[in-house]
XYZ file of C-alpha atoms in Angstrom:
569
model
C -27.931 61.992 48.700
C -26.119 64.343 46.595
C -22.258 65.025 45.935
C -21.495 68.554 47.494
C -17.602 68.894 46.827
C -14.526 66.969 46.388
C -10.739 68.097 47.250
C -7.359 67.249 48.120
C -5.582 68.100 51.151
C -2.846 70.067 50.198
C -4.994 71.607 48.017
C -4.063 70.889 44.435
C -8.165 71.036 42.924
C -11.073 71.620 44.966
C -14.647 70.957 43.160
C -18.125 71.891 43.957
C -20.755 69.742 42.025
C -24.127 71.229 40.972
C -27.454 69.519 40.195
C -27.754 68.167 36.387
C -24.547 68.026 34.228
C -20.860 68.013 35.963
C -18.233 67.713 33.336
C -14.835 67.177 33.635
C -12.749 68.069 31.153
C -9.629 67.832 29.178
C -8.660 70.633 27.201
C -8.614 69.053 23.477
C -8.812 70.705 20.404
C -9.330 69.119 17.029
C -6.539 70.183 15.490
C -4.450 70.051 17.605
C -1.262 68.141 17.997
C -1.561 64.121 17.150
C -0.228 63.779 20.997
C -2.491 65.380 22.539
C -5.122 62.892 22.932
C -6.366 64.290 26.487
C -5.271 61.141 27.919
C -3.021 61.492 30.658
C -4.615 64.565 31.666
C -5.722 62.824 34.701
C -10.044 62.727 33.526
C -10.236 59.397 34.795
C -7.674 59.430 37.947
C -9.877 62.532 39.266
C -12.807 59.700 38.960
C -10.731 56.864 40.363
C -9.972 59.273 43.633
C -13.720 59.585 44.190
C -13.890 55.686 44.013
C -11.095 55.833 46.187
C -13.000 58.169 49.319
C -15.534 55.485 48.390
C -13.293 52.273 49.092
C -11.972 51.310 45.715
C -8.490 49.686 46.486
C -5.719 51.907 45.753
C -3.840 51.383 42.161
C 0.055 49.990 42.438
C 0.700 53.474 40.728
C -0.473 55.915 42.664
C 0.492 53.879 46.121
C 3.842 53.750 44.833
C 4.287 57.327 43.688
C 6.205 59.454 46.254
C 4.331 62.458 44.871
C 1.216 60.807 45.574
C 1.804 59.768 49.346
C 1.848 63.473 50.526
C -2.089 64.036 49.821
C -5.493 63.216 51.376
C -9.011 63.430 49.075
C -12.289 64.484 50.915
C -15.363 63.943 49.527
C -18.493 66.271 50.529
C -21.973 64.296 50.474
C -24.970 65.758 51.243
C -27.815 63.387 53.244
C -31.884 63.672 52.552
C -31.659 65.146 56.031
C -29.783 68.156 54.553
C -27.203 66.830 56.676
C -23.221 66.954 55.265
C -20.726 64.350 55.193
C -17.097 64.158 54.434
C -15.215 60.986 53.651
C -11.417 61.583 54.151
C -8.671 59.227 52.961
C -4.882 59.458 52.664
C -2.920 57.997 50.271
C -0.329 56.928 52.855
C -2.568 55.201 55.240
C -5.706 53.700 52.931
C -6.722 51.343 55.922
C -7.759 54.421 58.009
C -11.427 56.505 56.704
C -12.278 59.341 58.228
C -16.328 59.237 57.811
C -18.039 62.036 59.717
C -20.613 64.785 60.175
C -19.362 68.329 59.062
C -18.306 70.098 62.271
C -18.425 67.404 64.329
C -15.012 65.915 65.721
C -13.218 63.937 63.247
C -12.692 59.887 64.396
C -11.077 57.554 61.851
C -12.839 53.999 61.084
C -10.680 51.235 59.672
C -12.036 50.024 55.609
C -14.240 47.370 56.667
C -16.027 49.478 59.328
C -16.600 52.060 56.864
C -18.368 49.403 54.781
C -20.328 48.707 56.859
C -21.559 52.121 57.598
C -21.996 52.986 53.700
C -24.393 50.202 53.435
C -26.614 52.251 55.694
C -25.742 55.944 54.772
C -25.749 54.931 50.439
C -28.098 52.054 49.800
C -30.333 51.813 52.737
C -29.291 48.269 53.860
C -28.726 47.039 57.486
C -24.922 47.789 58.553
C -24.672 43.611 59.018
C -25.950 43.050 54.986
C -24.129 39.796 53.786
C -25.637 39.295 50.720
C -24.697 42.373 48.924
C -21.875 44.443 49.253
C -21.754 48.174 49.326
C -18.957 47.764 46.273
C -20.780 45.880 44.245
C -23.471 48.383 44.233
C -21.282 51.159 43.804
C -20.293 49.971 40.122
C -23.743 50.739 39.180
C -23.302 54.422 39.975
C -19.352 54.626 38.698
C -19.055 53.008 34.941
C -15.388 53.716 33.360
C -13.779 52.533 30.856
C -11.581 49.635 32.006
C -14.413 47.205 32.709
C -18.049 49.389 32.696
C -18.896 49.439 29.032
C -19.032 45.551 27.862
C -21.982 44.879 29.820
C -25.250 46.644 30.798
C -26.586 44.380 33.263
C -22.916 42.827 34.430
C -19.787 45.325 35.907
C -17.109 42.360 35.326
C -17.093 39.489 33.081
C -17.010 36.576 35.751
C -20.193 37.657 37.639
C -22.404 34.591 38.173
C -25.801 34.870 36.902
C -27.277 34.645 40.587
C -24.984 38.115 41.373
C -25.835 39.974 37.858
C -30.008 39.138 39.012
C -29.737 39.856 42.746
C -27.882 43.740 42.076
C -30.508 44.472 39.423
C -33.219 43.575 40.873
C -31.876 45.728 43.757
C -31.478 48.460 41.542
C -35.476 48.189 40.880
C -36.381 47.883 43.727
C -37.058 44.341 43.645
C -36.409 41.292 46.676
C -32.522 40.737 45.596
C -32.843 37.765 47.520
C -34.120 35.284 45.927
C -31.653 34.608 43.071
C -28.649 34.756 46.591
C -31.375 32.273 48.004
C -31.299 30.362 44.828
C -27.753 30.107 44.695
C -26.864 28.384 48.235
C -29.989 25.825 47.319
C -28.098 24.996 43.901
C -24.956 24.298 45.786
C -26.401 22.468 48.330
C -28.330 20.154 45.931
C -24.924 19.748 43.864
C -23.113 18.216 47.020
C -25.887 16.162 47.625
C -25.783 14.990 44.007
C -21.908 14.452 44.130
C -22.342 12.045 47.141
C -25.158 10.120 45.732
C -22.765 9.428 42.401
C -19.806 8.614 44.731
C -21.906 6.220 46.673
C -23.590 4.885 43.461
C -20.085 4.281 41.460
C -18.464 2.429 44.766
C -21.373 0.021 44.635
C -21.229 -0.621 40.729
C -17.307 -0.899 40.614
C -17.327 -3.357 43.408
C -20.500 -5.495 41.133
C -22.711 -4.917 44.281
C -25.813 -6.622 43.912
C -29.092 -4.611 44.232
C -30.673 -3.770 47.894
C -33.401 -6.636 47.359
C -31.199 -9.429 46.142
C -28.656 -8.206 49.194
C -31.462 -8.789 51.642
C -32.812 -11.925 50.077
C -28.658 -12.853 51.157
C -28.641 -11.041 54.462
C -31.821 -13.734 55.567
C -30.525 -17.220 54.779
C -26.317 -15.812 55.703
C -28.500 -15.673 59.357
C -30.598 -19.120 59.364
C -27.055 -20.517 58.385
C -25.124 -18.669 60.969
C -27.569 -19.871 63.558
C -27.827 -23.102 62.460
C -23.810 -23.785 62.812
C -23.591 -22.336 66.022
C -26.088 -24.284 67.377
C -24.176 -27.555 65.643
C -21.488 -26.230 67.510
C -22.641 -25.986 70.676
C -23.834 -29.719 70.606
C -20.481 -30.704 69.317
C -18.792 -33.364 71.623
C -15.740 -35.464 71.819
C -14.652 -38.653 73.329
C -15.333 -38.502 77.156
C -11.704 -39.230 77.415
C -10.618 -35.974 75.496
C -13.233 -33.427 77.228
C -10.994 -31.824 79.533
C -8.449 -31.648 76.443
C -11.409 -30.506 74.578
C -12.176 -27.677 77.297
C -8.308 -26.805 77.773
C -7.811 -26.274 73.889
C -10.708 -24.122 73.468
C -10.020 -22.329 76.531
C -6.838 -21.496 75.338
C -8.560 -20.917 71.776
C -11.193 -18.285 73.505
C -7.672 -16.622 75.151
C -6.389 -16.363 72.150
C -8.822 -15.238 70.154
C -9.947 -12.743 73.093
C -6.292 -11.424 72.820
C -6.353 -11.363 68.731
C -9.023 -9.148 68.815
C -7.521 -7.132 71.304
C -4.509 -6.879 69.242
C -6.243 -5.932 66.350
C -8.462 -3.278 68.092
C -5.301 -2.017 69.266
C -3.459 -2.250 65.783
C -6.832 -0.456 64.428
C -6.689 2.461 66.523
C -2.685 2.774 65.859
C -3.770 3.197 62.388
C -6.640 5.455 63.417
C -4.330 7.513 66.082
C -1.252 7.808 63.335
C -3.276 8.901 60.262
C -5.080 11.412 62.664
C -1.616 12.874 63.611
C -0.997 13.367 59.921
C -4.048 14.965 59.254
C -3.917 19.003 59.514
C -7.122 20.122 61.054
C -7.208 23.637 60.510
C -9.967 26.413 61.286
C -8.806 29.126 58.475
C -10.344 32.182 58.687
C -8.667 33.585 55.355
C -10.402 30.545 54.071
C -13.945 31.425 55.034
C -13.084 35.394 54.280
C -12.562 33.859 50.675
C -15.347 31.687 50.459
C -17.563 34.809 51.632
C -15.924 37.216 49.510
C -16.293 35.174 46.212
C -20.257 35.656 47.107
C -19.375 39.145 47.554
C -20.330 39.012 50.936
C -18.332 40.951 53.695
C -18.328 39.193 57.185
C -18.281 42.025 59.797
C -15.755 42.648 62.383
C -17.954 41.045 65.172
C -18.358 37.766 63.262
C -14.605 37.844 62.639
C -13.904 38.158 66.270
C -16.099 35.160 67.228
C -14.546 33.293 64.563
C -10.783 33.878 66.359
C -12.005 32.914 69.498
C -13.533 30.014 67.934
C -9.890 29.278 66.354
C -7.923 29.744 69.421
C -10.383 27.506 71.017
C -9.900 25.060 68.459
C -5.947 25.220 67.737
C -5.653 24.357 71.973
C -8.232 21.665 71.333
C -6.392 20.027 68.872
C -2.733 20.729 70.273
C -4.358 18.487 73.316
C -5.560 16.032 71.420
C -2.255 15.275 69.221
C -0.596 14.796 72.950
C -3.226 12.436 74.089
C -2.985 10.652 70.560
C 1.134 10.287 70.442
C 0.830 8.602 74.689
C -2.002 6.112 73.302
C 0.108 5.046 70.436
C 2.763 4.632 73.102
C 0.704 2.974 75.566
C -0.820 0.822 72.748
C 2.589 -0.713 71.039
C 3.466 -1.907 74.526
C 0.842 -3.120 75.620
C 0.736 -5.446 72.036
C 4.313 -6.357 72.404
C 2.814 -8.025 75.788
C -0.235 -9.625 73.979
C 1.997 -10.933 71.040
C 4.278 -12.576 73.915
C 1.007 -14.179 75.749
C -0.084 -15.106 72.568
C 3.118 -17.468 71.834
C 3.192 -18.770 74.951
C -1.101 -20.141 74.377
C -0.098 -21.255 71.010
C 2.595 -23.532 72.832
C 0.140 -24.984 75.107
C -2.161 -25.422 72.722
C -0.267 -26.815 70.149
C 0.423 -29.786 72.496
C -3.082 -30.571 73.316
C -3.724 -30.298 69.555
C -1.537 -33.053 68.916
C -3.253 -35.615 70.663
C -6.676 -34.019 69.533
C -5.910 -34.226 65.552
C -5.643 -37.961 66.062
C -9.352 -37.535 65.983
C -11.879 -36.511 63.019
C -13.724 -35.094 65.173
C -11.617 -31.821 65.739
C -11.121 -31.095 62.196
C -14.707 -31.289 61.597
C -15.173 -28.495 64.681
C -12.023 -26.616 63.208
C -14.097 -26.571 59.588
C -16.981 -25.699 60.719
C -15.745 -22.792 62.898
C -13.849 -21.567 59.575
C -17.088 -21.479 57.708
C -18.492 -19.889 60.607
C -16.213 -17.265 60.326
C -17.037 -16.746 56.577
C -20.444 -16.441 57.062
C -20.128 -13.703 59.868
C -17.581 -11.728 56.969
C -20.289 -11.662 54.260
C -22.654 -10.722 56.382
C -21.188 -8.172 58.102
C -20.339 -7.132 54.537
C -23.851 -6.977 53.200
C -25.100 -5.254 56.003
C -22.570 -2.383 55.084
C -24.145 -2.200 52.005
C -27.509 -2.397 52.825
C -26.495 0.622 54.801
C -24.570 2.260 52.201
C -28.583 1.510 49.860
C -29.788 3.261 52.924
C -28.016 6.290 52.597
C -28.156 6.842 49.545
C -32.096 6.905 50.004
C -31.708 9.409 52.435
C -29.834 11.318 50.421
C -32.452 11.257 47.064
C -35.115 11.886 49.745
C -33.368 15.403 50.738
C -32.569 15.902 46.919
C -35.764 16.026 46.364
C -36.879 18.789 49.667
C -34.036 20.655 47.716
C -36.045 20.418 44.448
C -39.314 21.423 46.062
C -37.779 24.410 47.689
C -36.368 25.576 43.914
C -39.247 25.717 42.813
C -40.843 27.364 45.524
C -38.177 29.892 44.552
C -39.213 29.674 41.356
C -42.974 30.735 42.359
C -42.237 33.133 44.583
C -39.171 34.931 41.734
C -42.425 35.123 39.312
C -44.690 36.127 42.217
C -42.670 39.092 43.250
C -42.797 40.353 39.689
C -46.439 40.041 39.205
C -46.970 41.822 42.410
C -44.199 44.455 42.117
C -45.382 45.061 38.409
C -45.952 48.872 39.170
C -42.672 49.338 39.856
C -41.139 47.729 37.075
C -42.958 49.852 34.891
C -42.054 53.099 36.093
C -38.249 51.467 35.260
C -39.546 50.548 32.009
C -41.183 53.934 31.145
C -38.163 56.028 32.057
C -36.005 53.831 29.906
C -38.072 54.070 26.636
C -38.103 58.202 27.465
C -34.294 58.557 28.010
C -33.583 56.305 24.978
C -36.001 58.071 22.715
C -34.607 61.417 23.895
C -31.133 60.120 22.687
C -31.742 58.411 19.069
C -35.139 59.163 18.530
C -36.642 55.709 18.167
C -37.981 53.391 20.324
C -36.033 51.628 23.066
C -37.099 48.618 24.965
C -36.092 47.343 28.919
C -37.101 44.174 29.389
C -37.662 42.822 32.694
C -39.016 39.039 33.838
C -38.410 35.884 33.751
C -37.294 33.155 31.346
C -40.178 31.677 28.901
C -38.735 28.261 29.337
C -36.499 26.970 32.523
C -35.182 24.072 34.350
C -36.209 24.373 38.167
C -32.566 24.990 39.014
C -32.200 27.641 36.555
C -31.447 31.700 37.609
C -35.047 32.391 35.754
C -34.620 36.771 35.745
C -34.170 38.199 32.432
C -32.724 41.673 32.094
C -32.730 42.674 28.548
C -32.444 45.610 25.951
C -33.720 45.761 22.345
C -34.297 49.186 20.092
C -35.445 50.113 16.914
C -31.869 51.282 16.122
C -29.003 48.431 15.969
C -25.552 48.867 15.112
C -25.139 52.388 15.123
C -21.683 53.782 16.603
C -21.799 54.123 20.655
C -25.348 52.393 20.876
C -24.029 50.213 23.384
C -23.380 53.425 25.675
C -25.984 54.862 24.536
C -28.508 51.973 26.259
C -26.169 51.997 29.410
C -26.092 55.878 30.136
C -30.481 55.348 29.262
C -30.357 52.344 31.980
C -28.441 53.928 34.415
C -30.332 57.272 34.464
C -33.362 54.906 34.662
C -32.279 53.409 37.469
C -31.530 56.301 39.370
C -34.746 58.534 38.812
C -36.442 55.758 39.014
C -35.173 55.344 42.960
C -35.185 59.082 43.192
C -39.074 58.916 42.877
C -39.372 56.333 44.860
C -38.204 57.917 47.507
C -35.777 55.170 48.410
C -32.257 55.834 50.167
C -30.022 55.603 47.132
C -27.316 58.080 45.497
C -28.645 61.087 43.465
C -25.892 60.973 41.353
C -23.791 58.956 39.208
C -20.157 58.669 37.159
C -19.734 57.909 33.711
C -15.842 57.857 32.662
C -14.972 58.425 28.650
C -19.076 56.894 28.167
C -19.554 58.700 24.979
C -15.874 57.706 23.405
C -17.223 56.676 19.895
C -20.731 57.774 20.660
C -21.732 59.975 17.711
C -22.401 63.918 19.170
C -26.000 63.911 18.132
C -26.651 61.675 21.017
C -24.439 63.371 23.146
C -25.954 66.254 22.673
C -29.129 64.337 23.131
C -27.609 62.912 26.113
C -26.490 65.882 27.884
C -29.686 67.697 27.281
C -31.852 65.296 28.722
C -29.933 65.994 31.359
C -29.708 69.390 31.972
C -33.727 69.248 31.282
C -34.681 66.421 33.396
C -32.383 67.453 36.551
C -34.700 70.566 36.909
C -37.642 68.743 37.118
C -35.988 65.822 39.325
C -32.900 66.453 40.771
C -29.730 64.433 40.020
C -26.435 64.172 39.488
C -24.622 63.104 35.844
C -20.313 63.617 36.277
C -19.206 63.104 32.688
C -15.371 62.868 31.525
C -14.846 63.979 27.816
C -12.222 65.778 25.911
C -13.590 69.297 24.687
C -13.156 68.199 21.230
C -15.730 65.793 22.005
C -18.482 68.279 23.284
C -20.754 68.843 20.581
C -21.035 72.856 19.814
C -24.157 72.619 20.311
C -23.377 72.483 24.965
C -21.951 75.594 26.642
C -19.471 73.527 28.211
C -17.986 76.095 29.950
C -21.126 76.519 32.016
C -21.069 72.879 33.287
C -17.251 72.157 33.340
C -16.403 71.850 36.980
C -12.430 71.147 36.471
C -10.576 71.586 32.839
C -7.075 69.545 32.506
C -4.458 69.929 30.077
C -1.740 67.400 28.848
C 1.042 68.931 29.949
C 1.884 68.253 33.197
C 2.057 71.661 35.106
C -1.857 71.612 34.024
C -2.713 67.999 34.736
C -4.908 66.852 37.749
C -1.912 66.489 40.337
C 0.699 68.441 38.091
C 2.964 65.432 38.406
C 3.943 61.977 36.317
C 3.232 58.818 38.104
C-alpha cells in the first residue's frame, strides 16, 4: 500500500505524496539568524499527525491546545487492489476513527476496533492477532527522533529480547512466533522453579529429614500405632470397676466426639473469617495490563466474555460472603452448646475418675492413650511431608517437559532459518547494496542465531558490522540501509506490508555525502521498485547537490504565520 494524501479538515495543508523521495521541509538557511534552527516549524508534528490517523496516542500538548481541538487529519492510503482509503481522526474526539473506502458512506470505529482492522489492511495478520500488535509494527515504518535512533533492531529501550526477535523476524518474513512461544515457556518454567525452591527451603528450615529416612519412620510410627491399639483393646479392669470403666470412657468417647466437633467447627471459623477478609477479585484492567506489557491487544469480543465472566463472578462471590457470615453464626452457637455439654461430661466423669485413679491400672490406659496420640501426630506429620517430597517430584518432572519443549524451540528457531535461508538473503543482499550506495564500503546484516546458548536463552541474533566505524551519522546511516531493506525486501516479496516509510530529523549529524547518497538511492531505486521515503530536514541540510524543490511536498518556516498549523501550542 502506498500513501496517496494527507490533510486537515479545515484545511490548513493538504499533501499529495509521490513514489521515491517526499521531503518535508523547513525553510533554513545557513546564515541565517542563530534562532532559526527550523525547530518549531512543526517538521516533526506534521509526522506525529500521520502517527496520529495511525493510532499514536495524542500528545498532552496538542489535546490541550484550544487551537488544536477545532481540526480533523485524513490520511489517503492506497490498497494493492488500487483501492483508496481514508483514515479520519479529530482532535476533539481521538476515541472515534473514521476508517473507510473512498466514496463509500463514512461509519466511525472506536481505537481498538480500528486496530484490529489495520492488522489486516497494513501487515497482513488475522484481525484477532495477539501476539503482535499493529503499533509495534508501525515503529518500524515511523523512526523520529525522540526514541527511533538509539537502536536498529529495538524502537524503545525496555523491549525484552523475545519482542526485539519476534518484530524482526516479522519484518523478514520469518515465523515471529517462536521467540513469543519461547517467552510464555520461560515464564512458565520460572514459576515452576519458584515453587520447587519454596517447597525445598520449608523442608530444610524445618531440618526435615530426607524422603527415605521419612519412610523408614512412617513404617515402624504404624507397627507401633497398631501394636498399642491392640494393647488397648485387651486392656481390662477389676470386674468390680467395668461398668465404671465403660461409663468413663463412654463419657471420654462423648467428649472427645464433641472436641473434635468443636475444633472442626473452630477450624472452619478460622477458614470462613479469613475467607471474608480475602478480596477475590476478577480485574479486567489487570489482565488488559498483563496482555498489554506482551504487547498484545485482547479484542472487544474477548473483553465482553471477560465482563460477563466478572459479573458472573462478583454475584458468585457476593453469595458466598452471605452464606459464609450465617455459618460463622450458626457455628459460634452451636459451640457455645458443645462447650456447655462438654462441662457437664467432665463433671460426670470426673466423679467416676475418682474412684478409678485409686487404681494403676487407669493411669497406665491414660499413658498409653497419650502416647497413642503422639504417635498418630508424627505420623500424620510425616505423611505431609512425604507428600510435600511428592510434589516436589511432580513438579521437577514437569520442569523438565518444560526443558524438552525449549529446546524443541530451540531446533525448530535454527530450523526455520536453515529452511527460510533464501529469504534471508535477499534481506542481506539489499542491505550490503543500500549501505554501499551510502559510504561506499562494505556493510554487513547479520542474521541467525547465537554460537553458544543456554536452552532457555532468546538464541536470534540481529546484527550490523561495516568496513566504516565511527564516522559522524553512521548509526543512521545503517538504520535508514535496514529499514529500506526491510521494506523492498517485502515489496518483492509480494507480501501485504506498507510501501512506504517515515524517517523524522534521520540525517541530523549525518555528513551530506551520504545524504546525498541516501536520497539518491532513493530517487533511483523507487523507479525500478516502487516505494515510499518521507524525510524531515531543514533546507540547510539538503546537500546542493538534490533539487529539493522537486521533491519538497510541504516547506515550513519559523515564524508562526508560516508554521504547520500557524499557531503556538
Amino acid at each position: 500500500m502506498i500513501l496517496r494524501r494527507f490533510y486537515s479538515v479545515p484545511e490548513r495543508f493538504d499533501i499529495s505524496f509521490s513514489n521515491g523521495l517526499n521531503l518535508i521541509c523547513a525553510d533554513v538557511k545557513e546564515k541565517s539568524d542563530k534562532k532559526s534552527t527550523g525547530n518549531g516549524a512543526g517538521k516533526s508534528t506534521f509526522l506525529k499527525l500521520i502517527d496520529f490517523c495511525l493510532l499514536s496516542d495524542v500528545e498532552e500538548k496538542i489535546l490541550n491546545s484550544k487551537d488544536f481541538e477545532k481540526y480533523s487529519f485524513v490520511l489517503e492510503i492506497e490498497n494493492k487492489d488500487g483501492k483508496i482509503y481514508q483514515i479520519k481522526r479529530s482532535i476533539k474526539y481521538p476515541d472515534k476513527i473514521v476508517f473507510t473506502e473512498t466514496g463509500q458512506q463514512e461509519s466511525e470505529i472506536d481505537v481498538e476496533e480500528a486496530r484490529r482492522n489495520f492488522n489486516k489492511f497494513f501487515f497482513g495478520l488475522s484481525k484477532d492477532e495477539k501476539t503482535l500488535s499493529f503499533r509495534t509494527l508501525t515503529n518500524f515504518i515511523k523512526r523520529d527522533e525522540e526514541r527511533g535512533y538509539s537502536n536498529i533492531f529495538s524502537h524503545f529501550p525496555m523491549w525484552d529480547a523475545y519482542l526485539v526477535n519476534a518484530v524482526n523476524l516479522f519484518l523478514m518474513g520469518l515465523n515471529y512466533r517462536l521467540p513469543i512461544e519461547k517467552q510464555m515457556l520461560n515464564s512458565e518454567k520460572g514459576a515452576i522453579d519458584k515453587t520447587i525452591f519454596g517447597l525445598d527451603k520449608s523442608l530444610q528450615d524445618k531440618g526435615i529429614p530426607k524422603k527415605s529416612e521419612l519412610k523408614s519412620q512412617k513404617v515402624l510410627l504404624e507397627e507401633q500405632i497398631t501394636r498399642r491399639q491392640e494393647f488397648l483393646s485387651n486392656f481390662r479392669v477389676h470386674k468390680e470397676y467395668e461398668k465404671l470403666e465403660k461409663d468413663a470412657n463412654h463419657i471420654r468417647k462423648l467428649m472427645k466426639d464433641l472436641e473434635n466437633q468443636f475444633f472442626n467447627n473452630n477450624n472452619k471459623l478460622s477458614e470462613y473469617a479469613e475467607s471474608l477478609t480475602q478480596k477475590i477479585s476478577f480485574d479486567m484492567g489487570e489482565i488488559s495490563e498483563f496482555y498489554r506489557s506482551l504487547k498484545v491487544n485482547l479484542s472487544e469480543g474477548v473483553k465482553k466474555e471477560y465482563a460477563e465472566v466478572e459479573k458472573f463472578h462478583k454475584d458468585l462471590i457476593d453469595n458466598r460472603n452471605t452464606y459464609l457470615s450465617e455459618e460463622i453464626k450458626r457455628l459460634n452457637l452451636l459451640n457455645e452448646e458443645i462447650k456447655k455439654e462438654i462441662e457437664s461430661l467432665d463433671k460426670s466423669k470426673s466423679s467416676i475418675m475418682k474412684v478409678l485413679e485409686t487404681h494403676g491400672a487407669l493411669s497406665e490406659y491414660q499413658s498409653i492413650i497419650g502416647r497413642l496420640d503422639e504417635d498418630k501426630k508424627k505420623l500424620y506429620d510425616i505423611l505431609n511431608y512425604i507428600k510435600v517430597y511428592d510434589e516436589i517430584l511432580d513438579y521437577r518432572n514437569k520442569k523438565k517437559s518444560f526443558i524438552e519443549k525449549l529446546k524443541e524451540n530451540n531446533e525448530l528457531s535454527e530450523k526455520e532459518l536453515s529452511e527460510k535461508e533464501d529469504l534471508i538473503n535477499k534481506v542481506i543482499i539489499q542491505f550490503e547494496e543500500i549501505y554501499k550506495y551510502l559510504l561506499d564500503v562494505t556493510g554487513l546484516l547479520i542474521v541467525g542465531v547465537k554460537e553458544k546458548y543456554d536452552f532457555n536463552d532468546q538464541i536470534f541474533e540481529f546484527d550490523v558490522r561495516g568496513d566504516k566505524k565511527g564516522s559522524p551519522g553512521i548509526k543512521r546511516s545503517q538504520i535508514f540501509a535496514y529499514d529500506l531493506a526491510v521494506i523492498i525486501s517485502n515489496i518483492k516479496a509480494n507480501r501485504i506490508f506498507p510501501k512506504f516509510i517515515f524517517h523524522d530529523g534521520i540525517f541530523n549529524g549525518v555528513h551530506k555525502n551520504q545524504i546525498t547518497n541516501a536520497m539518491n538511492f532513493v530517487i533511483e531505486k523507487s523507479t525500478k521498485t516502487p516505494f515510499q521515503e518521507v524525510i524531515t530536514i531543514n533546507t540547510c541540510d539538503i546537500p546542493k547537490e538534490i533539487d529539493y524543490k522537486k521533491y519538497c511536498k510541504l516547506e515550513l518556516g519559523d515564524k508562526v504565520e508560516s508554521s504547520l498549523m500557524g499557531f503556538k501550542f
